[in-house]
PDB file of C-alpha atoms in Angstrom:
ATOM      1  CA  MET A   1       4.543  11.580   9.248  1.00 43.00           C
ATOM      2  CA  GLY A   2       3.895  15.443   9.843  1.00 41.00           C
ATOM      3  CA  THR A   3       1.172  16.529  12.738  1.00 40.00           C
ATOM      4  CA  SER A   4      -0.082  19.620  13.561  1.00 38.00           C
ATOM      5  CA  GLY A   5       0.747  21.743  15.968  1.00 41.00           C
ATOM      6  CA  SER A   6       3.488  20.051  18.786  1.00 37.00           C
ATOM      7  CA  GLN A   7       2.365  16.512  17.122  1.00 39.00           C
ATOM      8  CA  GLN A   8       5.145  13.654  16.180  1.00 37.00           C
ATOM      9  CA  VAL A   9       4.607  10.615  14.808  1.00 35.00           C
ATOM     10  CA  THR A  10       6.822   7.914  16.763  1.00 34.00           C
ATOM     11  CA  TRP A  11       7.695   4.646  14.477  1.00 35.00           C
ATOM     12  CA  LEU A  12       8.527   1.163  16.180  1.00 32.00           C
ATOM     13  CA  THR A  13      10.360  -0.988  15.003  1.00 30.00           C
ATOM     14  CA  PRO A  14       7.877  -4.175  13.601  1.00 33.00           C
ATOM     15  CA  LYS A  15       7.799  -7.175  15.639  1.00 30.00           C
ATOM     16  CA  VAL A  16       5.284  -8.540  13.819  1.00 31.00           C
ATOM     17  CA  VAL A  17       5.279 -10.496   9.795  1.00 32.00           C
ATOM     18  CA  PRO A  18       5.633  -7.745   7.535  1.00 37.00           C
ATOM     19  CA  LEU A  19       3.607  -6.825   4.530  1.00 40.00           C
ATOM     20  CA  LEU A  20       5.739  -6.030   1.490  1.00 40.00           C
ATOM     21  CA  VAL A  21       5.654  -3.525  -0.820  1.00 41.00           C
ATOM     22  CA  GLY A  22       8.063  -3.357  -3.936  1.00 36.00           C
ATOM     23  CA  MET A  23       7.832  -3.461  -7.221  1.00 34.00           C
ATOM     24  CA  LEU A  24       7.746  -5.491 -10.260  1.00 36.00           C
ATOM     25  CA  GLY A  25       8.741  -5.288 -13.382  1.00 38.00           C
ATOM     26  CA  SER A  26       7.045  -6.474 -16.924  1.00 39.00           C
ATOM     27  CA  PRO A  27       7.838  -6.623 -20.687  1.00 38.00           C
ATOM     28  CA  VAL A  28       3.783  -6.233 -20.711  1.00 40.00           C
ATOM     29  CA  SER A  29       3.132  -2.225 -20.849  1.00 41.00           C
ATOM     30  CA  VAL A  30      -0.056  -0.634 -19.280  1.00 43.00           C
ATOM     31  CA  VAL A  31      -0.956   0.873 -22.910  1.00 41.00           C
ATOM     32  CA  HIS A  32      -0.880   4.592 -22.656  1.00 46.00           C
ATOM     33  CA  ALA A  33      -0.623   4.932 -18.841  1.00 52.00           C
ATOM     34  CA  GLN A  34      -0.287   8.523 -17.247  1.00 61.00           C
ATOM     35  CA  ALA A  35       0.428   9.558 -14.185  1.00 65.00           C
ATOM     36  CA  SER A  36      -2.847  10.096 -12.318  1.00 73.00           C
ATOM     37  CA  LYS A  37      -3.499  13.831 -11.078  1.00 79.00           C
ATOM     38  CA  PRO A  38      -1.713  14.126  -7.463  1.00 83.00           C
ATOM     39  CA  PRO A  39      -3.589  14.508  -4.489  1.00 93.00           C
ATOM     40  CA  SER A  40      -4.053  18.269  -3.364  1.00 92.00           C
ATOM     41  CA  PHE A  41      -2.340  17.691  -0.039  1.00 95.00           C
ATOM     42  CA  ALA A  42       1.213  15.995   0.396  1.00 94.00           C
ATOM     43  CA  VAL A  43       1.022  13.468   3.518  1.00 93.00           C
ATOM     44  CA  VAL A  44      -1.644  10.778   5.286  1.00 95.00           C
ATOM     45  CA  ASP A  45      -1.916  11.588   9.245  1.00 93.00           C
ATOM     46  CA  SER A  46      -4.798  10.800  12.005  1.00 91.00           C
ATOM     47  CA  ALA A  47      -6.120  14.197  11.410  1.00 90.00           C
ATOM     48  CA  ARG A  48      -5.594  15.218   8.135  1.00 93.00           C
ATOM     49  CA  PRO A  49      -6.857  15.558   5.714  1.00 97.00           C
ATOM     50  CA  SER A  50     -10.307  15.232   6.153  1.00 97.00           C
ATOM     51  CA  ASP A  51     -11.873  11.801   5.673  1.00 97.00           C
ATOM     52  CA  GLU A  52     -14.219  13.637   3.235  1.00 96.00           C
ATOM     53  CA  VAL A  53     -11.067  15.382   0.996  1.00 97.00           C
ATOM     54  CA  LEU A  54      -9.313  12.003   1.282  1.00 97.00           C
ATOM     55  CA  ARG A  55     -12.613   9.645   0.095  1.00 96.00           C
ATOM     56  CA  ALA A  56     -12.788  12.439  -2.981  1.00 96.00           C
ATOM     57  CA  TYR A  57      -9.293  11.807  -3.522  1.00 96.00           C
ATOM     58  CA  ILE A  58      -9.712   8.393  -3.658  1.00 96.00           C
ATOM     59  CA  HIS A  59     -12.938   8.301  -5.639  1.00 95.00           C
ATOM     60  CA  THR A  60     -10.114   9.341  -8.664  1.00 94.00           C
ATOM     61  CA  LEU A  61      -8.035   6.671  -8.643  1.00 94.00           C
ATOM     62  CA  SER A  62      -8.281   3.342 -10.805  1.00 93.00           C
ATOM     63  CA  PHE A  63      -7.117   0.210  -9.932  1.00 93.00           C
ATOM     64  CA  LEU A  64      -6.137  -3.048 -12.320  1.00 91.00           C
ATOM     65  CA  SER A  65      -8.333  -6.060 -11.346  1.00 90.00           C
ATOM     66  CA  ASP A  66      -6.651  -8.386 -14.465  1.00 90.00           C
ATOM     67  CA  HIS A  67      -5.508 -11.866 -13.239  1.00 87.00           C
ATOM     68  CA  ILE A  68      -1.621 -10.285 -14.479  1.00 84.00           C
ATOM     69  CA  SER A  69      -1.938  -7.020 -12.461  1.00 86.00           C
ATOM     70  CA  SER A  70      -3.734  -8.164  -9.351  1.00 89.00           C
ATOM     71  CA  ASP A  71      -3.534 -11.516  -7.055  1.00 88.00           C
ATOM     72  CA  GLN A  72      -6.363 -13.189  -4.679  1.00 91.00           C
ATOM     73  CA  ARG A  73      -5.468 -15.849  -2.169  1.00 88.00           C
ATOM     74  CA  MET A  74      -6.634 -16.976   1.392  1.00 87.00           C
ATOM     75  CA  LEU A  75      -5.037 -15.631   4.047  1.00 83.00           C
ATOM     76  CA  ASP A  76      -3.631 -18.834   4.770  1.00 78.00           C
ATOM     77  CA  PRO A  77      -4.475 -22.709   5.369  1.00 80.00           C
ATOM     78  CA  ALA A  78      -5.727 -21.975   9.161  1.00 82.00           C
ATOM     79  CA  HIS A  79      -7.304 -19.205   7.859  1.00 83.00           C
ATOM     80  CA  SER A  80      -8.901 -20.295   4.792  1.00 85.00           C
ATOM     81  CA  ASN A  81     -12.182 -18.440   5.029  1.00 88.00           C
ATOM     82  CA  LEU A  82     -10.371 -15.039   5.058  1.00 90.00           C
ATOM     83  CA  ILE A  83      -9.962 -14.353   1.284  1.00 92.00           C
ATOM     84  CA  LEU A  84      -7.912 -11.232   0.343  1.00 90.00           C
ATOM     85  CA  ARG A  85      -7.503  -9.580  -3.389  1.00 93.00           C
ATOM     86  CA  LEU A  86      -4.212  -7.271  -3.745  1.00 90.00           C
ATOM     87  CA  GLU A  87      -4.948  -4.171  -6.828  1.00 92.00           C
ATOM     88  CA  PRO A  88      -2.610  -1.828  -7.546  1.00 89.00           C
ATOM     89  CA  VAL A  89      -3.485   1.563  -9.169  1.00 90.00           C
ATOM     90  CA  VAL A  90      -2.928   2.058 -12.992  1.00 89.00           C
ATOM     91  CA  ASP A  91      -0.318   3.996 -12.934  1.00 83.00           C
ATOM     92  CA  ASN A  92       1.532   3.642  -9.727  1.00 80.00           C
ATOM     93  CA  TYR A  93       5.056   2.683 -11.344  1.00 77.00           C
ATOM     94  CA  LEU A  94       4.850   5.867 -13.358  1.00 79.00           C
ATOM     95  CA  VAL A  95       5.225   7.499  -9.782  1.00 80.00           C
ATOM     96  CA  THR A  96       8.821   8.516  -8.891  1.00 80.00           C
ATOM     97  CA  GLU A  97      10.711   8.998  -5.470  1.00 81.00           C
ATOM     98  CA  PRO A  98      11.321  12.490  -5.980  1.00 85.00           C
ATOM     99  CA  GLN A  99       7.503  13.421  -6.519  1.00 86.00           C
ATOM    100  CA  LEU A 100       6.427  10.473  -3.101  1.00 86.00           C
ATOM    101  CA  ARG A 101       9.310  13.478  -1.479  1.00 87.00           C
ATOM    102  CA  VAL A 102       6.856  16.115  -2.220  1.00 90.00           C
ATOM    103  CA  ALA A 103       3.349  14.671  -1.554  1.00 91.00           C
ATOM    104  CA  GLY A 104       2.416  10.907  -1.099  1.00 92.00           C
ATOM    105  CA  ARG A 105       0.029   9.026  -3.261  1.00 92.00           C
ATOM    106  CA  ILE A 106      -1.939   5.958  -2.648  1.00 92.00           C
ATOM    107  CA  THR A 107      -0.333   2.962  -4.731  1.00 87.00           C
ATOM    108  CA  ALA A 108      -2.444  -0.333  -3.985  1.00 89.00           C
ATOM    109  CA  ARG A 109      -5.463  -1.343  -2.509  1.00 94.00           C
ATOM    110  CA  LEU A 110      -6.771  -4.793  -0.445  1.00 93.00           C
ATOM    111  CA  VAL A 111      -9.948  -5.784  -0.897  1.00 95.00           C
ATOM    112  CA  ASN A 112     -11.776  -8.293   1.356  1.00 95.00           C
ATOM    113  CA  ARG A 113     -13.924 -10.231  -0.048  1.00 92.00           C
ATOM    114  CA  GLY A 114     -15.195 -12.261   2.854  1.00 88.00           C
ATOM    115  CA  ALA A 115     -17.515 -11.325   5.969  1.00 91.00           C
ATOM    116  CA  ASP A 116     -15.417 -11.672   8.590  1.00 93.00           C
ATOM    117  CA  SER A 117     -12.846  -8.404   9.320  1.00 93.00           C
ATOM    118  CA  ILE A 118      -8.937  -9.045   8.466  1.00 90.00           C
ATOM    119  CA  SER A 119      -7.413  -6.972  11.530  1.00 87.00           C
ATOM    120  CA  ARG A 120      -3.938  -7.306  10.114  1.00 84.00           C
ATOM    121  CA  PHE A 121      -4.294  -5.548   7.241  1.00 88.00           C
ATOM    122  CA  ALA A 122      -6.905  -2.688   8.470  1.00 90.00           C
ATOM    123  CA  LEU A 123      -9.741  -4.519   6.385  1.00 93.00           C
ATOM    124  CA  GLU A 124     -13.447  -4.097   7.609  1.00 94.00           C
ATOM    125  CA  PRO A 125     -15.905  -7.155   6.779  1.00 94.00           C
ATOM    126  CA  LYS A 126     -16.246  -6.764   2.920  1.00 95.00           C
ATOM    127  CA  GLY A 127     -13.916  -3.510   3.054  1.00 96.00           C
ATOM    128  CA  THR A 128     -11.329  -1.551   0.771  1.00 97.00           C
ATOM    129  CA  THR A 129      -7.933  -0.831   2.824  1.00 95.00           C
ATOM    130  CA  TYR A 130      -5.693   1.836   0.779  1.00 95.00           C
ATOM    131  CA  LEU A 131      -1.761   1.809   0.864  1.00 90.00           C
ATOM    132  CA  TRP A 132      -0.671   5.195   0.661  1.00 91.00           C
ATOM    133  CA  MET A 133       3.354   6.122   0.527  1.00 87.00           C
ATOM    134  CA  GLN A 134       4.870   9.103   1.455  1.00 87.00           C
ATOM    135  CA  TYR A 135       8.168  10.670   2.659  1.00 85.00           C
ATOM    136  CA  VAL A 136       8.420  12.084   6.395  1.00 83.00           C
ATOM    137  CA  GLY A 137      11.775  12.824   7.352  1.00 82.00           C
ATOM    138  CA  GLY A 138      13.471  11.689   4.333  1.00 81.00           C
ATOM    139  CA  TYR A 139      12.677   8.145   4.717  1.00 80.00           C
ATOM    140  CA  PRO A 140       9.469   6.493   3.166  1.00 81.00           C
ATOM    141  CA  ARG A 141       6.759   5.585   5.019  1.00 85.00           C
ATOM    142  CA  ALA A 142       3.210   4.218   4.416  1.00 87.00           C
ATOM    143  CA  VAL A 143      -0.458   4.642   6.118  1.00 91.00           C
ATOM    144  CA  LEU A 144      -2.961   1.957   5.290  1.00 91.00           C
ATOM    145  CA  ILE A 145      -6.686   3.451   4.770  1.00 95.00           C
ATOM    146  CA  SER A 146      -9.420   1.144   5.684  1.00 96.00           C
ATOM    147  CA  THR A 147     -12.527   1.789   4.528  1.00 97.00           C
ATOM    148  CA  ASP A 148     -15.931  -0.180   5.101  1.00 96.00           C
ATOM    149  CA  SER A 149     -18.534  -1.607   2.263  1.00 94.00           C
ATOM    150  CA  THR A 150     -20.108   1.662   1.956  1.00 95.00           C
ATOM    151  CA  GLY A 151     -16.226   3.280   1.437  1.00 95.00           C
ATOM    152  CA  ALA A 152     -16.652   4.803   4.329  1.00 96.00           C
ATOM    153  CA  ILE A 153     -13.319   6.156   5.813  1.00 97.00           C
ATOM    154  CA  ARG A 154     -12.811   4.042   9.261  1.00 96.00           C
ATOM    155  CA  ARG A 155      -9.414   4.160  10.109  1.00 94.00           C
ATOM    156  CA  ARG A 156      -5.490   5.572   9.405  1.00 94.00           C
ATOM    157  CA  VAL A 157      -3.377   2.825  10.339  1.00 91.00           C
ATOM    158  CA  PRO A 158       0.837   4.117  10.164  1.00 89.00           C
ATOM    159  CA  VAL A 159       3.233   1.124   9.098  1.00 82.00           C
ATOM    160  CA  ARG A 160       7.021   1.620   9.124  1.00 76.00           C
ATOM    161  CA  VAL A 161       8.768   0.949   5.743  1.00 76.00           C
ATOM    162  CA  SER A 162      12.174  -0.044   5.200  1.00 69.00           C
ATOM    163  CA  PRO A 163      14.292  -0.352   1.497  1.00 66.00           C
ATOM    164  CA  GLU A 164      14.642  -4.403   0.866  1.00 61.00           C
ATOM    165  CA  THR A 165      18.600  -4.740  -1.131  1.00 55.00           C
ATOM    166  CA  LEU A 166      16.640  -7.159  -3.354  1.00 55.00           C
ATOM    167  CA  ASP A 167      17.914  -6.933  -7.076  1.00 52.00           C
ATOM    168  CA  HIS A 168      15.180  -5.551  -9.408  1.00 52.00           C
ATOM    169  CA  PRO A 169      15.073  -4.294 -13.124  1.00 55.00           C
ATOM    170  CA  ARG A 170      15.256  -0.128 -12.914  1.00 57.00           C
ATOM    171  CA  PHE A 171      12.424   0.203 -15.759  1.00 55.00           C
ATOM    172  CA  ILE A 172       9.056  -1.007 -14.613  1.00 54.00           C
ATOM    173  CA  ARG A 173       6.616  -1.734 -17.224  1.00 65.00           C
ATOM    174  CA  GLN A 174       3.368  -2.800 -15.840  1.00 70.00           C
ATOM    175  CA  ALA A 175       1.989  -1.796 -12.330  1.00 78.00           C
ATOM    176  CA  LEU A 176       1.922  -5.033 -10.373  1.00 78.00           C
ATOM    177  CA  SER A 177       0.709  -6.372  -7.006  1.00 80.00           C
ATOM    178  CA  ARG A 178       1.001  -9.758  -5.751  1.00 78.00           C
ATOM    179  CA  LEU A 179       0.774 -11.831  -2.484  1.00 75.00           C
ATOM    180  CA  TRP A 180       2.761 -13.835  -1.641  1.00 70.00           C
ATOM    181  CA  THR A 181       4.318 -16.348   1.597  1.00 69.00           C
ATOM    182  CA  ASP A 182       7.142 -15.590   3.525  1.00 67.00           C
ATOM    183  CA  SER A 183       9.489 -18.198   3.539  1.00 67.00           C
ATOM    184  CA  THR A 184      10.783 -17.123   7.105  1.00 65.00           C
ATOM    185  CA  THR A 185       7.544 -17.563   8.938  1.00 62.00           C
ATOM    186  CA  ASN A 186       4.844 -19.093   6.548  1.00 56.00           C
ATOM    187  CA  THR A 187       2.541 -17.031   6.903  1.00 62.00           C
ATOM    188  CA  MET A 188       1.373 -14.555   3.689  1.00 67.00           C
ATOM    189  CA  VAL A 189       2.382 -11.076   3.065  1.00 71.00           C
ATOM    190  CA  VAL A 190       1.783  -8.978   0.414  1.00 74.00           C
ATOM    191  CA  ALA A 191       4.116  -7.962  -2.238  1.00 73.00           C
ATOM    192  CA  MET A 192       3.168  -5.124  -4.550  1.00 73.00           C
ATOM    193  CA  CYS A 193       4.646  -1.737  -6.933  1.00 70.00           C
ATOM    194  CA  ALA A 194       5.662   0.847  -5.549  1.00 67.00           C
ATOM    195  CA  PRO A 195       8.619   3.271  -5.820  1.00 64.00           C
ATOM    196  CA  CYS A 196      11.048   2.550  -3.278  1.00 62.00           C
ATOM    197  CA  PRO A 197      14.588   2.810  -3.421  1.00 57.00           C
ATOM    198  CA  PRO A 198      17.295   1.523  -4.487  1.00 53.00           C
ATOM    199  CA  TRP A 199      15.545  -0.561  -7.172  1.00 53.00           C
ATOM    200  CA  GLY A 200      14.167  -3.061  -4.386  1.00 55.00           C
ATOM    201  CA  TRP A 201      11.735  -4.007  -2.315  1.00 56.00           C
ATOM    202  CA  CYS A 202      10.139  -2.296   0.156  1.00 63.00           C
ATOM    203  CA  ARG A 203       9.003  -3.714   3.363  1.00 64.00           C
ATOM    204  CA  ALA A 204       6.099  -2.408   5.969  1.00 61.00           C
ATOM    205  CA  ASP A 205       5.060  -4.021   9.053  1.00 63.00           C
ATOM    206  CA  SER A 206       0.749  -5.054   8.232  1.00 67.00           C
ATOM    207  CA  LEU A 207      -0.422  -4.690  11.591  1.00 62.00           C
ATOM    208  CA  GLY A 208      -0.005  -1.220  12.828  1.00 65.00           C
ATOM    209  CA  THR A 209       2.915  -1.189  15.340  1.00 66.00           C
ATOM    210  CA  ALA A 210       3.729   2.225  14.265  1.00 73.00           C
ATOM    211  CA  ALA A 211       2.031   4.409  16.419  1.00 68.00           C
ATOM    212  CA  TRP A 212       0.449   8.119  16.125  1.00 65.00           C
ATOM    213  CA  ASP A 213       1.994  10.676  19.084  1.00 52.00           C
TER     214      ASP A 213
END
C-alpha cells in the first residue's frame, strides 16, 4: 500500500490462521441497491488519510445486520465469552475489481459484542473493526481499521490478501457475510462478500503479519 515519502509497505507471508474474504451469490437481491459514493482518498495506510477523514467516510456507510446477510458467533469453543458479529456493507457486491484498482473501499465490519478485546481482529472491547480492500502494485490488499466503543479510530493493521481457486457464480445478487470454522485448524475464520478475482474467495491473515515499513 503506498505511503508518503520514501515509505514502502512490506507484505509478509501469513503464518497464522487466515481471515477469509470472499463473495457469495444469492438469488435474493438487495432492493434498489446503489453503489455508495467512493471515498475521497484512494488508499489507507499507517499515516493517511487522517483519522478525521477516515471516520467521516465510515459514517457514510450502511451495513446489513439481518440474519440472512450477517452472521454472529462465538470465536471458538475455548473462548465462549468472545462474540463476533460480521456485517457487510449494503452495496459491497456492486464494487468491481477495476474500481478497487482506482480506489479502495470498506466492504464489511466486525463488531465485538463482548467487553474483552480480540486482538486477532484488531477489535477493542465493544469496538468495531472495518475491513478496507484495495489494490497495490496490481495485487489485492486489505487493512483492518480498528475503532473503540466511541467510534474513535485506534489503529490500522495491514493484512495480506490472496485469491483462492474456488468455483463461484459470476453474478453476485446480495451482500453476505459469514463466520466459518476452518477445516484444517478448527479455528474460527471469517468469510465475507467482496470483489475478488477470479470470481473466487480472497484470503487474508487476521493477525496482522503484514507490516508497515
